Tab-separated table of C-alpha atoms and ligand atoms in Angstrom:
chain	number	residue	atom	x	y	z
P	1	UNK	CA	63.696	20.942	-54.363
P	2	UNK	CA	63.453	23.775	-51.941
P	3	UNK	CA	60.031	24.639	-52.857
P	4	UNK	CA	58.470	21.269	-52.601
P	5	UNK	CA	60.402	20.700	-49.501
P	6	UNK	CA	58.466	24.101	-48.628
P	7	UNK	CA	54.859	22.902	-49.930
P	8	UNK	CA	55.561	19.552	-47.360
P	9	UNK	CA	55.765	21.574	-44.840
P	10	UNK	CA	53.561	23.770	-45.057
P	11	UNK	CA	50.969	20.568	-45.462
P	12	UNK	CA	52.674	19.307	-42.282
P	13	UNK	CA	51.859	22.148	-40.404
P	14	UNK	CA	48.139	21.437	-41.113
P	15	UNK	CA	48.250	18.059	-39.866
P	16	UNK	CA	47.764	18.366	-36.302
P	17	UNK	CA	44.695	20.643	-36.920
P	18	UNK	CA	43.145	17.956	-39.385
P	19	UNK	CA	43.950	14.689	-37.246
P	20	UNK	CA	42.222	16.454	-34.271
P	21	UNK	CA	39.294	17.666	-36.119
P	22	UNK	CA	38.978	14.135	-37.896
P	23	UNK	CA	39.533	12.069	-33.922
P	24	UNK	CA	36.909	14.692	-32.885
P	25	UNK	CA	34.878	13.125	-35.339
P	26	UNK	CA	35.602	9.680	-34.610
P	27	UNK	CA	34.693	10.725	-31.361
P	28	UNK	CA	31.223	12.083	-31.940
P	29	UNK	CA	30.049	9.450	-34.470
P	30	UNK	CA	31.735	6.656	-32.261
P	31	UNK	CA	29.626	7.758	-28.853
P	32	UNK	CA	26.705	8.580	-31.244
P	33	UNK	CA	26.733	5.248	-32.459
P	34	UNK	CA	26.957	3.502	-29.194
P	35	UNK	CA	24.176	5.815	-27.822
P	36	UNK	CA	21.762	4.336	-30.115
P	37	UNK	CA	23.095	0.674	-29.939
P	38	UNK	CA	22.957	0.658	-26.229
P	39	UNK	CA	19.838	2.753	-25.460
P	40	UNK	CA	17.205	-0.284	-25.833
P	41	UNK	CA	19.501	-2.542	-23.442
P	42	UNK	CA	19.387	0.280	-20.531
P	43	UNK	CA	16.073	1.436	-20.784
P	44	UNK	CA	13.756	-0.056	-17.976
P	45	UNK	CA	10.730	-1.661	-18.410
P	46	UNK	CA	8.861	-4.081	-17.163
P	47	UNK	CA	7.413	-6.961	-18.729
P	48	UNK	CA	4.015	-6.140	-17.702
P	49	UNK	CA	4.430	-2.224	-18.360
P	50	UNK	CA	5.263	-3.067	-21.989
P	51	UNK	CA	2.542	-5.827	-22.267
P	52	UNK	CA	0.365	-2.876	-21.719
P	53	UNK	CA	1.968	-0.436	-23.826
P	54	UNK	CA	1.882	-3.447	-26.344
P	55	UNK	CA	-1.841	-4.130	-26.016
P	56	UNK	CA	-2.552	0.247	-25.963
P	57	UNK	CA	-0.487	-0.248	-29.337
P	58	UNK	CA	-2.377	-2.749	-30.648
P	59	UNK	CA	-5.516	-1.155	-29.430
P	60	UNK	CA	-4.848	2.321	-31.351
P	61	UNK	CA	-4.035	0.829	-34.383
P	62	UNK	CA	-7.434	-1.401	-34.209
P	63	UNK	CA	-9.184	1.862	-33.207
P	64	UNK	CA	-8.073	3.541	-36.383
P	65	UNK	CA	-9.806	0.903	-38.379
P	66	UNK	CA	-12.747	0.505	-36.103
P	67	UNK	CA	-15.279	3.481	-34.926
P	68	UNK	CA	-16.370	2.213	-31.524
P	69	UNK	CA	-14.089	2.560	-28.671
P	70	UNK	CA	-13.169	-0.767	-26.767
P	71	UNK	CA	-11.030	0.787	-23.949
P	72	UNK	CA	-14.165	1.421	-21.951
P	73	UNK	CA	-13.996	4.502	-19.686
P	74	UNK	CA	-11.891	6.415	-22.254
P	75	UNK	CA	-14.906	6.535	-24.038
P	76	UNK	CA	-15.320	10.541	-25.617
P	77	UNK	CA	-16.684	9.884	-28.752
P	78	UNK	CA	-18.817	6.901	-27.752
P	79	UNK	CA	-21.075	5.842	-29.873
P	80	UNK	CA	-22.469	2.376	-29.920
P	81	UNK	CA	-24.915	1.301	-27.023
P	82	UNK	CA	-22.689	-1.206	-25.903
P	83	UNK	CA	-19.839	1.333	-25.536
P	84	UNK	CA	-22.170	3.204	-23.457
P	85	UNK	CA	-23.828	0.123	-21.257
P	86	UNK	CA	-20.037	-0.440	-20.433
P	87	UNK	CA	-18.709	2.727	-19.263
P	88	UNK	CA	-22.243	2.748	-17.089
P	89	UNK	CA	-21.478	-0.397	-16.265
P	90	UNK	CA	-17.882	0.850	-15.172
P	91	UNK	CA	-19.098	3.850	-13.478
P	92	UNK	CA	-21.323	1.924	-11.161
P	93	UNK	CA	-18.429	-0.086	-10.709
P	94	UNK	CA	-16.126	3.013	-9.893
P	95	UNK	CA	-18.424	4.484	-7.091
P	96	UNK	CA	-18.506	1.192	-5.469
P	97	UNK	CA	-15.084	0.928	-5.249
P	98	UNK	CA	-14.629	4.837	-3.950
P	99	UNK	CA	-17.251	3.663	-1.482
P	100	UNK	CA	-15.252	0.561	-0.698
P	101	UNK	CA	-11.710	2.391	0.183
P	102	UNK	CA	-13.162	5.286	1.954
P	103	UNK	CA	-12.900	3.272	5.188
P	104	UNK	CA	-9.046	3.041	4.179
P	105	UNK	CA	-9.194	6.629	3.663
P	106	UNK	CA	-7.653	5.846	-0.428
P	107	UNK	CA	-9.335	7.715	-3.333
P	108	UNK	CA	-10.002	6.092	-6.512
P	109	UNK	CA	-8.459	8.131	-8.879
P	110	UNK	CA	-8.920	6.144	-11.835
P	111	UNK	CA	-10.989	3.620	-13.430
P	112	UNK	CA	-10.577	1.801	-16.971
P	113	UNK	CA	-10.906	-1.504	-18.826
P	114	UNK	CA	-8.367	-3.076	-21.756
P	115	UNK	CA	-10.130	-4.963	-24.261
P	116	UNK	CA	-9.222	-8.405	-22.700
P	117	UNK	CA	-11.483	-7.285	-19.748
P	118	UNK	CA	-8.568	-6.367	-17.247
P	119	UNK	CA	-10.094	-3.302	-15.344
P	120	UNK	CA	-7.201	-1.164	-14.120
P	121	UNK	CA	-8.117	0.668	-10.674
P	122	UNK	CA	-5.336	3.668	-9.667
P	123	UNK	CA	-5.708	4.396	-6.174
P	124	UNK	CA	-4.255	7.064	-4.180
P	125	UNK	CA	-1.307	6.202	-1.935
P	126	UNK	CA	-1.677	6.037	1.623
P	127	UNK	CA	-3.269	2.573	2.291
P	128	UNK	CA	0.247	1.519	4.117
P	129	UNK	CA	0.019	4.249	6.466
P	130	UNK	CA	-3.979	3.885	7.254
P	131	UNK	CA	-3.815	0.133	7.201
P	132	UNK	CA	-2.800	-1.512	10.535
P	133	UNK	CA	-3.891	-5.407	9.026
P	134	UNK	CA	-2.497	-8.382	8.518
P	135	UNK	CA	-2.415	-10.898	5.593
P	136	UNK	CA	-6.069	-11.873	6.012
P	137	UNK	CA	-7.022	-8.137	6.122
P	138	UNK	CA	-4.887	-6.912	3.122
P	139	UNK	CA	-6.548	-10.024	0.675
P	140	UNK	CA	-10.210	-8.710	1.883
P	141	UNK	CA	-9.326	-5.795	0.934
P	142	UNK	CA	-7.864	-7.252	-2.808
P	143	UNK	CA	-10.596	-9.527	-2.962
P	144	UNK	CA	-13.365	-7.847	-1.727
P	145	UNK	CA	-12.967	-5.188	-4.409
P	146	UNK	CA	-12.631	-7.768	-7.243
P	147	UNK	CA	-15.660	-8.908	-5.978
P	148	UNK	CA	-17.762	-5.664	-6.366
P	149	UNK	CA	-16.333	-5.289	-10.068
P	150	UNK	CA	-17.821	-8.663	-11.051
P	151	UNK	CA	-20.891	-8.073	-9.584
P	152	UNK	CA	-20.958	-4.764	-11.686
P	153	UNK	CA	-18.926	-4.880	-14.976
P	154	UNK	CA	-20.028	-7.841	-17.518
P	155	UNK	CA	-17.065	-8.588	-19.161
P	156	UNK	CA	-14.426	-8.369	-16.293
P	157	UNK	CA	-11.739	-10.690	-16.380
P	158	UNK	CA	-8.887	-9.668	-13.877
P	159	UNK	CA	-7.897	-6.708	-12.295
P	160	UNK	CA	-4.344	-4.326	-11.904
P	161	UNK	CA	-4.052	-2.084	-9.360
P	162	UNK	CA	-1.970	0.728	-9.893
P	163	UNK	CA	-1.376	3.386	-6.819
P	164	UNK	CA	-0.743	6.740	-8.309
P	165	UNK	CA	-0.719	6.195	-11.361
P	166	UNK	CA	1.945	3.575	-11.383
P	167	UNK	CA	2.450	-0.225	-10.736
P	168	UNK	CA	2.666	-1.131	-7.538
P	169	UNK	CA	4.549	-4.131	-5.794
P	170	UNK	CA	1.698	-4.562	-2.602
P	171	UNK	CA	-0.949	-2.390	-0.334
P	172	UNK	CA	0.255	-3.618	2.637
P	173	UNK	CA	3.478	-5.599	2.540
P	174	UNK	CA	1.553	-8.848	2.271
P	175	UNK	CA	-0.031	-9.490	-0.965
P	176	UNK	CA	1.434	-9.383	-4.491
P	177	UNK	CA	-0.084	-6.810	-6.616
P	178	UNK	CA	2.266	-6.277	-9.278
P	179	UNK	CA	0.884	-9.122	-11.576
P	180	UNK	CA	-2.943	-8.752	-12.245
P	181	UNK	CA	-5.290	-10.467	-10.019
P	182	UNK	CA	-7.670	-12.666	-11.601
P	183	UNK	CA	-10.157	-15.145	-9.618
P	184	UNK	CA	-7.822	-17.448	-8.119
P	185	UNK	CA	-8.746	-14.719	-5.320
P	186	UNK	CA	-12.169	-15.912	-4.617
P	187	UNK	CA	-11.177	-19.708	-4.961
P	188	UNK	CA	-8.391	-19.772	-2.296
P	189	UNK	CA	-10.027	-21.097	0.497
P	190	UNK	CA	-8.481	-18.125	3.005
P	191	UNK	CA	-11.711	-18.017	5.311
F	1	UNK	CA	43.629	7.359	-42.825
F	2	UNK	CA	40.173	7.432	-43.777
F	3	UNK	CA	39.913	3.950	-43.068
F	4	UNK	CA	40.783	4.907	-39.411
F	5	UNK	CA	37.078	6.172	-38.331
F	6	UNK	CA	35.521	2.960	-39.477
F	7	UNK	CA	38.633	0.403	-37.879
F	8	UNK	CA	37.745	2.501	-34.542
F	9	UNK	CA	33.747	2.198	-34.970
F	10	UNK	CA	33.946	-1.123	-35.789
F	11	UNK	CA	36.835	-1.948	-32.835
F	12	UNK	CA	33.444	-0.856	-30.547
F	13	UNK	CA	30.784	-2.345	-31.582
F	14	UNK	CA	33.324	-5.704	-31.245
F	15	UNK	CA	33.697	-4.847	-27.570
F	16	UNK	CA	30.654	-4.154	-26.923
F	17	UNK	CA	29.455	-7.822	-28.890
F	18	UNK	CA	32.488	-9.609	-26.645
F	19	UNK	CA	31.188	-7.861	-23.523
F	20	UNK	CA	27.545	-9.574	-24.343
F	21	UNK	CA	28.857	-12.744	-25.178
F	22	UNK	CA	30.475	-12.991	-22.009
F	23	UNK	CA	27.520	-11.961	-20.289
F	24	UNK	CA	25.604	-15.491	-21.862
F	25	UNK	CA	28.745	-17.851	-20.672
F	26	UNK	CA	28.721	-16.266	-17.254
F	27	UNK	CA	24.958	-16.439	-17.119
F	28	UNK	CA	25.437	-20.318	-18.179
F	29	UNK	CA	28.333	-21.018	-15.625
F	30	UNK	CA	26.634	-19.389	-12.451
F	31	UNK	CA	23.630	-21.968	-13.794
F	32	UNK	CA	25.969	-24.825	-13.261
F	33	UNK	CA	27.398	-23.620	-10.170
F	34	UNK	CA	23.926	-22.963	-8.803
F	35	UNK	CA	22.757	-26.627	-9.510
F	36	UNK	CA	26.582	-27.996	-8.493
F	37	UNK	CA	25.740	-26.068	-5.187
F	38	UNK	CA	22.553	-26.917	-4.585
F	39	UNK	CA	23.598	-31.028	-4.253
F	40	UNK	CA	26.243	-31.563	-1.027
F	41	UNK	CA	26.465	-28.350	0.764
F	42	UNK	CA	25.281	-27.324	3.941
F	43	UNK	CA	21.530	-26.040	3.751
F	44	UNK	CA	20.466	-22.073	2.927
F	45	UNK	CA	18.136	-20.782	5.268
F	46	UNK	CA	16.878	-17.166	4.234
F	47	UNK	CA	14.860	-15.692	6.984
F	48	UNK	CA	12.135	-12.899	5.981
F	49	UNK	CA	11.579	-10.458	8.874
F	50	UNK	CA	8.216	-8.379	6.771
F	51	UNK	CA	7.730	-4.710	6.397
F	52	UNK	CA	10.776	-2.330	7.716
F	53	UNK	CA	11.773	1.474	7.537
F	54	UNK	CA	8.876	3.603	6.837
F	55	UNK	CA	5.910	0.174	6.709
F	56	UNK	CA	5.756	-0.169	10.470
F	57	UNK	CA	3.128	-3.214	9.970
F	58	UNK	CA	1.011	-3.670	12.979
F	59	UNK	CA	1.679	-1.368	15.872
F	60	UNK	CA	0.071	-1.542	19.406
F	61	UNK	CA	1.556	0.907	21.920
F	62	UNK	CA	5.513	0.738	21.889
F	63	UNK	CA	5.466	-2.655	20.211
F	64	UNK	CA	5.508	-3.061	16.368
F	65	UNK	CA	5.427	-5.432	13.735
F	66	UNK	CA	8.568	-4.730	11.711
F	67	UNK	CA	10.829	-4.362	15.039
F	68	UNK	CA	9.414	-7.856	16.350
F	69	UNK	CA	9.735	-9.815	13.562
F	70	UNK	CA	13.536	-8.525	12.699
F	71	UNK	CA	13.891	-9.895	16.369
F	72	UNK	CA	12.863	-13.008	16.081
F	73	UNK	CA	14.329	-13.084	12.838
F	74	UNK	CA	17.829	-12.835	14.089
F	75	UNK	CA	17.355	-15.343	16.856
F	76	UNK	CA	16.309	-18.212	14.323
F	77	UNK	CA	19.308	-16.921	12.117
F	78	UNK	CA	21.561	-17.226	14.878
F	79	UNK	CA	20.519	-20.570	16.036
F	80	UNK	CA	20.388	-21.907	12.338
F	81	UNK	CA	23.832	-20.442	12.050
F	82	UNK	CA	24.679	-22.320	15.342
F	83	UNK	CA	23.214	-25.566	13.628
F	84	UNK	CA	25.250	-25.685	10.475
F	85	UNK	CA	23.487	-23.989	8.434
F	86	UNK	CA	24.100	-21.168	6.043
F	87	UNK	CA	21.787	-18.380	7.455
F	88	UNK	CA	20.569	-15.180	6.179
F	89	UNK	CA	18.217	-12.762	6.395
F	90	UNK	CA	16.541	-10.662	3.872
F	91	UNK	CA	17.066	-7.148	5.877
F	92	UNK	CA	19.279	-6.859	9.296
F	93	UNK	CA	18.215	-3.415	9.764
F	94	UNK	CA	15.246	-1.265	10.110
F	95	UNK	CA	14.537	-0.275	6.309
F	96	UNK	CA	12.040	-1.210	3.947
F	97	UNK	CA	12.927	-4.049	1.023
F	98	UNK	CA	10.774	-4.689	-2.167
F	99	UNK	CA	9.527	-8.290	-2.545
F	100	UNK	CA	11.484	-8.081	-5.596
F	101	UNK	CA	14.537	-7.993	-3.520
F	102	UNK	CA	13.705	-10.108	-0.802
F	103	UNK	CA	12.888	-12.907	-3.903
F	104	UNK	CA	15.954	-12.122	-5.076
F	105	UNK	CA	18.322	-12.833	-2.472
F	106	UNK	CA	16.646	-15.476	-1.853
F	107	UNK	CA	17.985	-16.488	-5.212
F	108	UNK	CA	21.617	-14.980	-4.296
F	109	UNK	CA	21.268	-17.378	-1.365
F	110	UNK	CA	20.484	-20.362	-2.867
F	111	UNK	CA	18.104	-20.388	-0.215
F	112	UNK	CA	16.648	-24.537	0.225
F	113	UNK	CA	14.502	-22.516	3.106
F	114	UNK	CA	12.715	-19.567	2.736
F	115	UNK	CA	10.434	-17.739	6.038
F	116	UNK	CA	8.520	-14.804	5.925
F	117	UNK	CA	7.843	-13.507	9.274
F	118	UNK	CA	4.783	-11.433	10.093
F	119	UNK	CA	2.276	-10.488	13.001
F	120	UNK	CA	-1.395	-10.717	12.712
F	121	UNK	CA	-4.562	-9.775	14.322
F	122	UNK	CA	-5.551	-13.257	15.787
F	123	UNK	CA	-4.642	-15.723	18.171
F	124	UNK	CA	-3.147	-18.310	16.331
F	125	UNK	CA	-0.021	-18.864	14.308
F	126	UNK	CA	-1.205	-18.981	10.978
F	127	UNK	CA	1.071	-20.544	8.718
F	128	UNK	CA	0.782	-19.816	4.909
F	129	UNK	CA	1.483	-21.585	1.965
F	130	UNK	CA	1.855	-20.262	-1.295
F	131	UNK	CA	0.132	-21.273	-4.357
F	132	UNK	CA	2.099	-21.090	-7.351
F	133	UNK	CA	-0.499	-22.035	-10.228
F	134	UNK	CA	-4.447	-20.754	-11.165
F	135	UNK	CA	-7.054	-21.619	-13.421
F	136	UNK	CA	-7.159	-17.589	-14.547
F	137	UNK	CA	-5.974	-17.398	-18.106
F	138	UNK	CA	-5.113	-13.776	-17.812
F	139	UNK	CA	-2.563	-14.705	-15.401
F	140	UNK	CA	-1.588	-18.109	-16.668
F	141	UNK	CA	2.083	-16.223	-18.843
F	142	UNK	CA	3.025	-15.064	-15.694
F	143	UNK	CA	2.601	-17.746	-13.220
F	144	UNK	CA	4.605	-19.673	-15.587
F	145	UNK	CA	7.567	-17.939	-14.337
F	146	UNK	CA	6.880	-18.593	-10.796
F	147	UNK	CA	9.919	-19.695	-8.723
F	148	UNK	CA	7.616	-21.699	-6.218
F	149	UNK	CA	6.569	-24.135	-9.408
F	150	UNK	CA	9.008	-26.794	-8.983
F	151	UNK	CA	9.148	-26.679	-4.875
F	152	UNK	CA	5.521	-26.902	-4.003
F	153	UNK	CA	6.659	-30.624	-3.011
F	154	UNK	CA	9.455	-29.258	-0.618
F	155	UNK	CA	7.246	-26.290	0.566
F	156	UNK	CA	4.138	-29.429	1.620
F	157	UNK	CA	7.209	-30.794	4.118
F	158	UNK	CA	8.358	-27.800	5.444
F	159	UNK	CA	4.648	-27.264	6.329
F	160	UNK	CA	4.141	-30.489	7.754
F	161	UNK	CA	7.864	-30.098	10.075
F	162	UNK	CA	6.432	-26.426	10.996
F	163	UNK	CA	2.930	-27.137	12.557
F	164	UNK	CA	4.960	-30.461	14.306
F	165	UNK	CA	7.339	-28.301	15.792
F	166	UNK	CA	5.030	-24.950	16.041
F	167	UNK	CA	2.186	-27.208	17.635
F	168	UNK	CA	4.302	-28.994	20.149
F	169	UNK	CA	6.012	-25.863	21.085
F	170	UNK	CA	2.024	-24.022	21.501
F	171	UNK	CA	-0.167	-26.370	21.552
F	172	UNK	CA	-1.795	-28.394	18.113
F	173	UNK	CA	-4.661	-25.836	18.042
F	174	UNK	CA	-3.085	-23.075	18.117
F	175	UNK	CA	-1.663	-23.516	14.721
F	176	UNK	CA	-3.206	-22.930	11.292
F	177	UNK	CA	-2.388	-23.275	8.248
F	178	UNK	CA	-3.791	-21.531	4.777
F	179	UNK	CA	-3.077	-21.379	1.436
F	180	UNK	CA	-1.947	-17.932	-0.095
F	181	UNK	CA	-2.557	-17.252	-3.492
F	182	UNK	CA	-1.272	-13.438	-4.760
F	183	UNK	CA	1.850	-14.306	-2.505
F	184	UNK	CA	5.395	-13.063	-3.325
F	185	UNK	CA	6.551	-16.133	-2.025
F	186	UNK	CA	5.291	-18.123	-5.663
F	187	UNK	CA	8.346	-16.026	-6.357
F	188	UNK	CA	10.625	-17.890	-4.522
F	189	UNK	CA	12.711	-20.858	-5.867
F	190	UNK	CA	12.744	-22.570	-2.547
F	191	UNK	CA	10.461	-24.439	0.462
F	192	UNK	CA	8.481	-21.401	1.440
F	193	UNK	CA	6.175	-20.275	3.678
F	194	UNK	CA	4.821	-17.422	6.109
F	195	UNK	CA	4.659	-17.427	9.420
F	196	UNK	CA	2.198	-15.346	10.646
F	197	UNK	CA	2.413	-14.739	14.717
F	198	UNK	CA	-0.369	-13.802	17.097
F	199	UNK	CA	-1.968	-10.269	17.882
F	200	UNK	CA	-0.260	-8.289	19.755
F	201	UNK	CA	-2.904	-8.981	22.050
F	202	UNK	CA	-2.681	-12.588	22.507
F	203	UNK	CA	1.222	-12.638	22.983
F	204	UNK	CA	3.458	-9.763	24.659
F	205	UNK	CA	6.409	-10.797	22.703
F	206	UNK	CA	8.836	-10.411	25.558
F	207	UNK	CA	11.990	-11.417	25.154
F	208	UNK	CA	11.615	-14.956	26.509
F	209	UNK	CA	8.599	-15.379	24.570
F	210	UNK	CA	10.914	-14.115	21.223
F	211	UNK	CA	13.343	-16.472	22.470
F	212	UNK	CA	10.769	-19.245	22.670
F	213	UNK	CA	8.863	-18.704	19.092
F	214	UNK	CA	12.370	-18.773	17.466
F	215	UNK	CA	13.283	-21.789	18.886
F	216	UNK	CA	10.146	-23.463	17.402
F	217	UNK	CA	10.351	-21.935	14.057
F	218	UNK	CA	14.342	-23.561	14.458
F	219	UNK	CA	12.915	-26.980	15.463
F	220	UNK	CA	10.889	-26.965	12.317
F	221	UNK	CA	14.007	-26.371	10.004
F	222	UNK	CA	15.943	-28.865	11.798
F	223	UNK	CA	12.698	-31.396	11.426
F	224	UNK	CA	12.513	-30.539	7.972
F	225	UNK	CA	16.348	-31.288	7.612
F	226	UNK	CA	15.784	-34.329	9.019
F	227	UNK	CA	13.298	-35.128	6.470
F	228	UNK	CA	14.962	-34.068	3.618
F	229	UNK	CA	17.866	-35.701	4.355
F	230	UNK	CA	16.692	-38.929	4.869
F	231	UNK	CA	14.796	-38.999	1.460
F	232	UNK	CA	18.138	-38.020	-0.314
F	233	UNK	CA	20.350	-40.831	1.359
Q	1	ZN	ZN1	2.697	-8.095	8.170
């Protein structure tokens, strides 16, 4: 009797030890758990971001399977003509608009085209402090250089500015960039 | 006691599962309440002074857009206040608010009336209407969302009360009015527009002049009031 009265405590000692090691557990594998079960629902991203990162998905896995590039001005390894009429077509299209937003004093930092024919242009900040327009000025400015990509880039469906790099809401307080702009811009009657 | 790991793990994932689920109901009853609201209570004007903090807009010597228009801003919340209705305004301070903010307190609101202020660089008022719909098919999945959809009605009448009230206030031909596609306005679930005032060259937006623009701009909610009102008796 003595001894197993001994042996149960002796095991009874050990308890505390095991019940914290085995709530530090419960702890770890709990906030472990909700980690990964709550990291999608708090991770921002916009609806347009992802449509892109959607369509860049979609795009790799295509390019795997097929040689020739169609994200035009990403274009090392060209190798068809028609990759290369396009990024010429695109370059022409890129000094135009540098020439364009000099008199804004923005730089074009960027220039490339999705395979649905949306041309992203990423322009360096700074148009809201060298601006000075108004609502008629601001959409010349958006319209005027969707104009000189159709002229230039066959293809060319709508257009998403981007100002350093990444999506932007307006230039100038006025119009609403942060959706692509497509040719409703030309056909809005604004002069 | 092995079973109490699991009991806790499981006790989590419930609350987090209840915590959604109340989420959906809420989401559901502030739907009802919105539409419950909308009917019978007194009219939500949201006022729009543009640009603020570091986007000064349009500056000519000591005057500059964003101070001007949070003016006049105030003046028409005040007297639309005055008039019985619930008044707002998107920013009451000097700082700068995304459209997405503006469209949604607009949306916090309820606003029925929605007016984006600005100063151009012409003589007229130009008043602009937003479109909420193009042919473009690139753009077509996210027009589809636009709050201005089911208001474009509402947003023709406010028009039409505006350039009544602007005109008589400045004269017919001083007002304009233009469509405005790319506008964050298609945004809002509400009759819309924006009100752009002239140069600072063609108006020194003294303080009886403020005084005198905001009147107008209140005239033209209390005409389109008017309008509304009678249609809905
Ligand atoms: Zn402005």
């Amino acid at each position: 009797m003595k001894s197993s009265r001994q042996k149960r405590k002796v095991r009874k000692k050990g308890n505390p030890w095991s019940f914290i090691l085995l709530a530090a557990a419960v702890f770890v594998t709990a906030s472990l758990a909700s980690y990964i079960y709550l990291k999608p629902k708090f991770t921002f991203e916009s609806a347009f971001i992802s449509e892109i990162h959607s369509r860049n998905k979609s795009l790799s896995e295509d390019e795997e399977k097929m040689p020739s590039p169609e994200l035009y001005g990403n274009s090392s390894g060209a190798s068809s003509e028609e990759g290369f009429r396009e990024d010429a077509a695109l370059a022409a299209a890129g000094s135009v608009i540098t020439e364009f937003m000099r008199t804004y004093e923005v730089e074009l930092l960027d220039l490339y085209m999705d395979r649905s024919g949306v041309i992203y242009i990423d322009l360096s900040a700074g148009l809201v402090r060298n601006f000075q327009g108004d609502v008629f000025k601001e959409f010349n400015v958006i319209s005027g250089l969707y104009g000189k990509i159709k002229e230039s880039v066959p293809g060319f469906t709508a257009m998403k500015i981007l100002i350093q790099g990444k999506e932007a809401e307006s230039l100038a307080g006025h119009i609403d960039i942060s959706r692509p702009v497509g040719e409703e811009i030309e056909s809005a009657g604004m002069q | 006691m092995k079973k109490v790991p699991l009991l806790l793990l499981l006790l989590q994932f419930a609350h987090i599962a209840a915590a959604q689920e109340t989420d959906y109901l809420m989401a559901a009853f502030e739907g009802d309440k919105k539409l419950m609201a909308k009917s019978g209570r007194a009219k939500s004007v949201v006022i729009d002074p543009g640009h603020g903090g570091p986007d000064y807009g349009i500056i000519k010597g000591q005057l500059n857009e964003k101070g001007v228009v949070l003016d006049i801003a105030k003046r028409i919340a005040a007297l639309a206040g005055r008039g019985g209705f619930r008044a707002s305004a998107t920013r009451s301070g000097d700082h700068l608010m995304s459209f997405a903010d503006r469209v949604n307190l607009s949306s916090k609101e309820e606003a029925d009336i929605f007016l984006s202020l600005h100063v151009g660089n012409h003589q007229e008022i130009v008043i602009y209407v937003p479109l909420a719909a193009g042919p473009s098919e690139e753009l077509k999945p996210y027009l589809a969302e636009s709050g201005q959809h089911d208001y474009q009605l509402r947003t023709a009448e406010l028009l039409k009360s505006m350039e009544n009230a602007l005109g008589k206030g400045f004269g017919r031909e001083r007002v304009i009015a233009k469509p405005l596609p790319y506008s964050m306005l298609s945004r809002v679930g509400a009759a819309a527009l924006l009100i752009e005032l002239p140069s600072f060259d063609d108006a020194s937006y003294s303080s009886e002049l403020q005084a005198e623009i905001a009147d107008a701009i209140y005239k033209g909610i209390e005409n389109y009031e008017k309008l509304t009102a009678e249609k809905e008796s």
